[in-house]
Amino acid sequence: MYEFCTYFDKNYLYKGLTMCRSLKKHLPESRLWILCFDDTAYDVMAKLDLQDIKLIHYTDFEDDGLLKAKSNRSLVEYYWTCTPALPLYLLKKFPDMQHITYLDADLYFFHDPSSAFQEFGENSIFLTEHRYARNISRNIDRNGRYNVQFMIFRNDVTGREALEWWKQRCIEWCYIRREEGKLGDQKYLDDWTERFPDVCVSINKGIGLAPWNIGRYLIEFRNGKLYVDEDVLIFYHFQNFIILRHGHYLLTHEKLSDVAKRFIYSVYIDEIENSINIVKYINSSYKYEFINHKRNRLRDLALSIIINLRNNNVVKNKRDAT
């Protein structure tokens, strides 16, 4: 059994459920632990009663250090603070668990991720690089070399030590701003290949495809599979994919090829809409809090116009994305 963990609240419920369904589709022998940050997310997921999906209520998870941090940062910053705490919580709670893989909730699996564990081998930590398509040095300096999106930790001394160190750093400082070489939970990973032994950095291009790096690769659909250059696409990170309102989506700020729109984003829109229908069937009173454009109406209008002119990335339905 492969063990995974993620977290989300009611506003990420559709994306989280979509990720969960894609993981179970391609790796049935997996168990996913979900930290639910509010009662709504917990209740909806509990009613779904999905196989090998284990729920953790936030009140059962939070400790004194996390609660103190919760009082001095925003909600999103607090969620980021919890990133290292969740896999550490599970490794401590279940000493027989061999390893745990943290997943961002806005991933979508297109293929069996077991190849990542083959690459991981006997190492203690598994990381994925951003592999930026442009402004590489600047982006590494600003946003970090590694992305938190998919991280494996073995339940050994090194794996637990790394998580303990990372958890303490995030409790001390985890904010959505750049300060003294830090940014959220992510920039702390920059020196891990020197700080900790037995760190595996993935070289598989199909692990970690995302808006910030898709422009550097040839994306092809052949023999029923998506390829990133010569590697099969394992998962895509749908960063900045926004549900504007039902049937209206902002895909990304980056330029996309027709292949990416048709075989990556169109598929994801279908699955997001399936998740919306599933949630509505389970809880007809659930209301997704769509992104509020009123706060920065002029900025968002200008951004949408720029994106639309550049890439037609604001779509009204699946057909517009193909």
Coordinates of C-alpha atoms in Angstrom, one line a residue:
M1 CA 0.0 0.0 0.0
Y2 CA 1.4 3.4 -1.0
E3 CA 0.7 6.1 1.6
F4 CA -0.1 9.7 0.6
C5 CA -1.3 12.8 2.4
T6 CA -2.8 16.1 1.5
Y7 CA -4.9 18.9 2.9
F8 CA -7.6 21.3 1.9
D9 CA -10.6 23.3 3.1
K10 CA -14.0 23.8 1.6
N11 CA -12.7 26.3 -1.0
Y12 CA -10.3 23.7 -2.4
L13 CA -12.8 20.8 -2.1
Y14 CA -13.4 20.4 -5.8
K15 CA -9.7 20.4 -6.6
G16 CA -8.8 18.1 -3.7
L17 CA -11.5 15.6 -4.6
T18 CA -10.4 15.7 -8.3
M19 CA -6.8 15.0 -7.3
C20 CA -8.0 12.2 -5.0
R21 CA -10.0 10.5 -7.7
S22 CA -7.2 10.7 -10.2
L23 CA -4.7 9.1 -7.8
K24 CA -7.1 6.2 -7.0
K25 CA -7.8 5.7 -10.7
H26 CA -4.2 5.3 -11.6
L27 CA -2.9 3.8 -8.3
P28 CA -5.7 1.8 -6.7
E29 CA -3.3 0.3 -4.1
S30 CA -2.9 3.7 -2.5
R31 CA -4.2 5.2 0.7
L32 CA -4.7 8.9 1.0
W33 CA -4.9 10.8 4.3
I34 CA -6.7 14.1 4.0
L35 CA -6.4 16.8 6.6
C36 CA -9.7 18.8 6.5
F37 CA -9.3 22.3 7.6
D38 CA -13.0 23.0 8.2
D39 CA -16.1 21.1 9.1
T40 CA -17.6 21.5 5.6
A41 CA -14.7 19.7 3.8
Y42 CA -14.7 17.0 6.5
D43 CA -18.4 16.4 6.4
V44 CA -18.6 16.2 2.6
M45 CA -15.6 13.9 2.3
A46 CA -17.0 11.7 5.1
K47 CA -20.3 11.3 3.3
L48 CA -18.5 10.3 0.1
D49 CA -17.0 7.4 2.1
L50 CA -14.3 6.7 -0.5
Q51 CA -12.3 3.5 -0.3
D52 CA -8.8 3.9 1.4
I53 CA -9.5 7.7 2.0
K54 CA -8.8 8.5 5.6
L55 CA -9.9 11.9 7.1
I56 CA -8.2 13.9 9.8
H57 CA -10.2 16.7 11.4
Y58 CA -8.1 19.8 12.0
T59 CA -8.9 19.8 15.7
D60 CA -7.4 16.3 16.1
F61 CA -4.2 17.4 14.3
E62 CA -3.3 20.8 15.7
D63 CA -0.8 21.1 18.5
D64 CA 0.3 24.0 20.7
G65 CA 3.0 25.1 18.2
L66 CA 0.7 25.2 15.3
L67 CA -2.1 26.9 17.2
K68 CA 0.3 29.7 18.3
A69 CA 1.4 30.1 14.6
K70 CA -2.3 30.2 13.6
S71 CA -2.8 33.3 15.6
N72 CA -0.2 35.4 13.8
R73 CA -0.7 34.7 10.1
S74 CA -3.3 34.5 7.4
L75 CA -5.3 31.3 6.7
V76 CA -3.3 30.4 3.6
E77 CA -0.1 31.1 5.5
Y78 CA -1.2 28.8 8.3
Y79 CA -2.1 26.0 5.8
W80 CA 1.5 26.3 4.4
T81 CA 2.8 26.2 7.9
C82 CA 1.1 22.8 8.3
T83 CA 2.7 21.2 5.2
P84 CA 5.6 19.5 7.1
A85 CA 3.5 18.9 10.2
L86 CA 1.1 16.6 8.3
P87 CA 3.5 13.9 7.1
L88 CA 5.4 14.1 10.4
Y89 CA 2.1 13.6 12.3
L90 CA 1.4 10.4 10.3
L91 CA 4.9 9.0 10.6
K92 CA 4.8 9.4 14.3
K93 CA 1.2 8.1 14.7
F94 CA 1.9 5.0 12.6
P95 CA 5.5 3.8 13.3
D96 CA 5.1 0.9 10.9
M97 CA 4.4 3.2 8.0
Q98 CA 7.4 2.9 5.7
H99 CA 7.1 6.2 4.0
I100 CA 4.6 9.0 3.3
T101 CA 4.1 11.1 0.2
Y102 CA 2.9 14.7 0.6
L103 CA 0.7 15.9 -2.4
D104 CA -0.5 19.4 -3.2
A105 CA -4.3 19.3 -3.7
D106 CA -4.2 20.9 -7.1
L107 CA -2.3 18.1 -8.8
Y108 CA -4.0 15.7 -11.3
F109 CA -2.6 12.3 -12.1
F110 CA -2.5 11.2 -15.7
H111 CA -0.6 8.0 -15.1
D112 CA 0.5 5.6 -12.4
P113 CA 3.0 7.4 -10.1
S114 CA 4.7 4.2 -8.9
S115 CA 7.7 5.1 -11.1
A116 CA 8.5 7.9 -8.6
F117 CA 9.0 5.3 -5.9
Q118 CA 11.3 3.3 -8.2
E119 CA 13.3 6.4 -8.7
F120 CA 13.2 7.1 -4.9
G121 CA 14.8 3.7 -4.2
E122 CA 16.3 3.4 -0.8
N123 CA 16.7 7.2 -0.2
S124 CA 15.1 9.0 2.6
I125 CA 13.7 12.1 0.9
F126 CA 12.3 12.7 -2.6
L127 CA 12.2 16.2 -4.2
T128 CA 11.0 17.7 -7.5
E129 CA 12.7 20.7 -9.0
H130 CA 10.7 23.6 -10.5
R131 CA 12.7 23.3 -13.8
Y132 CA 11.6 26.8 -14.8
A133 CA 11.2 27.5 -18.5
R134 CA 12.6 31.0 -18.3
N135 CA 14.3 33.5 -16.0
I136 CA 15.7 30.4 -14.3
S137 CA 18.2 32.1 -11.9
R138 CA 15.8 34.8 -10.9
N139 CA 12.9 32.4 -10.3
I140 CA 15.1 30.1 -8.2
D141 CA 16.2 33.0 -6.1
R142 CA 12.6 34.3 -5.7
N143 CA 10.6 31.1 -5.5
G144 CA 13.0 28.3 -4.7
R145 CA 14.7 25.5 -6.6
Y146 CA 12.2 22.8 -5.4
N147 CA 8.5 22.7 -5.4
V148 CA 6.6 21.2 -2.4
Q149 CA 4.0 19.6 -4.7
F150 CA 5.2 15.9 -4.4
M151 CA 7.6 14.9 -1.6
I152 CA 8.3 11.4 -0.2
F153 CA 9.7 11.0 3.3
R154 CA 10.9 7.6 4.5
N155 CA 10.1 6.8 8.2
D156 CA 13.8 6.7 9.2
V157 CA 16.0 9.0 11.1
T158 CA 16.8 11.3 8.2
G159 CA 13.1 11.6 7.0
R160 CA 11.8 12.4 10.4
E161 CA 14.7 14.8 11.2
A162 CA 14.1 16.7 8.0
L163 CA 10.4 17.0 8.8
E164 CA 11.1 18.1 12.4
W165 CA 13.5 20.8 11.2
W166 CA 11.1 22.0 8.5
K167 CA 8.1 22.1 10.9
Q168 CA 10.0 24.2 13.4
R169 CA 11.1 26.6 10.6
C170 CA 7.6 27.0 9.4
I171 CA 6.2 27.6 12.8
E172 CA 8.8 30.3 13.3
W173 CA 8.2 31.9 9.9
C174 CA 5.9 31.0 7.0
Y175 CA 4.4 34.0 5.2
I176 CA 3.4 34.9 1.7
R177 CA 6.3 37.3 1.2
R178 CA 10.0 37.2 0.4
E179 CA 12.2 38.0 3.4
E180 CA 15.8 37.1 4.1
G181 CA 15.9 34.3 1.6
K182 CA 12.6 32.8 2.7
L183 CA 9.2 32.4 1.0
G184 CA 6.4 30.5 2.6
D185 CA 7.2 26.8 3.3
Q186 CA 9.0 26.3 0.0
K187 CA 12.3 28.2 0.1
Y188 CA 13.4 26.2 3.1
L189 CA 14.0 23.3 0.8
D190 CA 16.8 25.0 -1.2
D191 CA 19.8 23.5 0.6
W192 CA 18.3 20.1 1.5
T193 CA 20.7 18.2 -0.8
E194 CA 23.5 19.6 1.5
R195 CA 21.6 19.7 4.8
F196 CA 20.4 16.1 4.7
P197 CA 21.8 12.8 3.4
D198 CA 20.0 10.4 1.0
V199 CA 18.0 13.0 -0.9
C200 CA 16.8 12.0 -4.3
V201 CA 16.0 14.8 -6.8
S202 CA 13.8 13.5 -9.6
I203 CA 15.0 13.6 -13.1
N204 CA 11.7 12.4 -14.6
K205 CA 10.2 15.2 -16.7
G206 CA 6.8 13.6 -16.3
I207 CA 6.9 14.2 -12.6
G208 CA 6.1 17.9 -11.9
L209 CA 4.9 19.3 -15.2
A210 CA 3.4 22.7 -14.4
P211 CA 2.6 26.1 -15.9
W212 CA 6.1 27.4 -15.0
N213 CA 7.9 24.7 -16.9
I214 CA 5.6 23.4 -19.6
G215 CA 7.1 25.9 -22.2
R216 CA 10.5 24.1 -22.2
Y217 CA 9.1 20.7 -23.2
L218 CA 7.6 19.0 -26.2
I219 CA 4.1 17.7 -25.1
E220 CA 2.8 14.9 -27.3
F221 CA -0.1 12.5 -27.2
R222 CA 0.8 9.2 -28.7
N223 CA -0.2 5.5 -28.2
G224 CA -2.9 6.7 -25.7
K225 CA -0.4 8.4 -23.4
L226 CA 0.8 12.0 -22.8
Y227 CA 4.6 12.5 -23.1
V228 CA 6.8 15.2 -21.8
D229 CA 9.7 14.9 -24.3
E230 CA 10.6 11.2 -23.8
D231 CA 8.9 10.7 -20.4
V232 CA 5.3 9.7 -19.7
L233 CA 3.3 12.5 -18.0
I234 CA 2.7 11.3 -14.4
F235 CA 1.0 14.4 -13.0
Y236 CA 0.3 18.0 -13.8
H237 CA 0.3 20.8 -11.2
F238 CA -2.7 23.0 -12.0
Q239 CA -1.2 26.1 -10.2
N240 CA -3.3 29.2 -10.7
F241 CA -6.2 27.3 -12.2
I242 CA -9.2 29.3 -11.0
I243 CA -12.8 28.5 -11.0
L244 CA -14.3 31.9 -11.8
R245 CA -17.8 30.5 -11.6
H246 CA -19.4 27.3 -12.7
G247 CA -18.4 26.7 -16.3
H248 CA -15.9 29.6 -16.4
Y249 CA -12.2 28.9 -15.7
L250 CA -9.0 30.8 -15.8
L251 CA -6.4 28.2 -16.9
T252 CA -3.1 29.9 -16.3
H253 CA -1.0 33.0 -16.9
E254 CA 1.4 31.1 -19.1
K255 CA 1.1 30.4 -22.8
L256 CA -0.2 26.9 -23.6
S257 CA 0.1 24.8 -26.8
D258 CA -3.1 23.4 -28.4
V259 CA -2.0 19.9 -27.2
A260 CA -1.8 21.1 -23.6
K261 CA -5.2 22.7 -23.8
R262 CA -6.8 19.6 -25.4
F263 CA -5.2 16.8 -23.5
I264 CA -4.3 18.4 -20.2
Y265 CA -6.6 21.3 -19.4
S266 CA -9.7 20.0 -21.1
V267 CA -9.4 16.7 -19.2
Y268 CA -9.0 18.6 -15.9
I269 CA -12.1 20.8 -16.6
D270 CA -14.1 17.6 -17.2
E271 CA -12.9 16.1 -14.0
I272 CA -13.5 19.3 -12.0
E273 CA -17.0 19.4 -13.3
N274 CA -17.5 15.7 -12.3
S275 CA -16.3 16.6 -8.8
I276 CA -18.7 19.5 -8.7
N277 CA -21.6 17.2 -9.6
I278 CA -20.5 14.6 -7.0
V279 CA -20.4 17.1 -4.2
K280 CA -23.7 18.6 -5.2
Y281 CA -25.3 15.1 -5.1
I282 CA -23.9 14.5 -1.7
N283 CA -24.6 17.9 -0.3
S284 CA -27.0 20.0 -2.3
S285 CA -26.6 22.9 0.2
Y286 CA -22.9 23.2 -0.4
K287 CA -21.9 26.5 -2.0
Y288 CA -18.4 26.9 -3.4
E289 CA -17.0 30.4 -2.6
F290 CA -16.0 31.4 -6.1
I291 CA -13.0 33.8 -6.3
N292 CA -14.0 37.3 -5.4
H293 CA -13.0 39.7 -8.2
K294 CA -14.7 42.7 -6.6
R295 CA -11.7 43.4 -4.3
N296 CA -9.4 44.1 -7.3
R297 CA -11.8 44.5 -10.1
L298 CA -9.6 46.7 -12.3
R299 CA -6.5 44.6 -11.8
D300 CA -8.3 41.3 -12.5
L301 CA -10.1 42.8 -15.5
A302 CA -6.8 43.9 -17.0
L303 CA -5.2 40.6 -16.2
S304 CA -8.0 38.7 -17.8
I305 CA -7.9 40.8 -21.0
I306 CA -4.1 40.3 -21.3
I307 CA -4.4 36.6 -20.8
N308 CA -7.3 36.3 -23.2
L309 CA -5.5 38.3 -25.9
R310 CA -2.3 36.3 -25.4
N311 CA -3.5 32.8 -25.1
N312 CA -7.4 32.6 -24.9
N313 CA -6.9 31.1 -21.5
V314 CA -10.2 32.2 -20.1
V315 CA -12.6 29.5 -21.1
K316 CA -16.4 29.2 -20.7
N317 CA -16.6 25.5 -21.1
K318 CA -14.6 22.4 -22.1
R319 CA -15.2 23.0 -25.8
D320 CA -13.4 26.4 -25.6
A321 CA -10.3 24.7 -24.1
T322 CA -9.8 22.3 -27.0

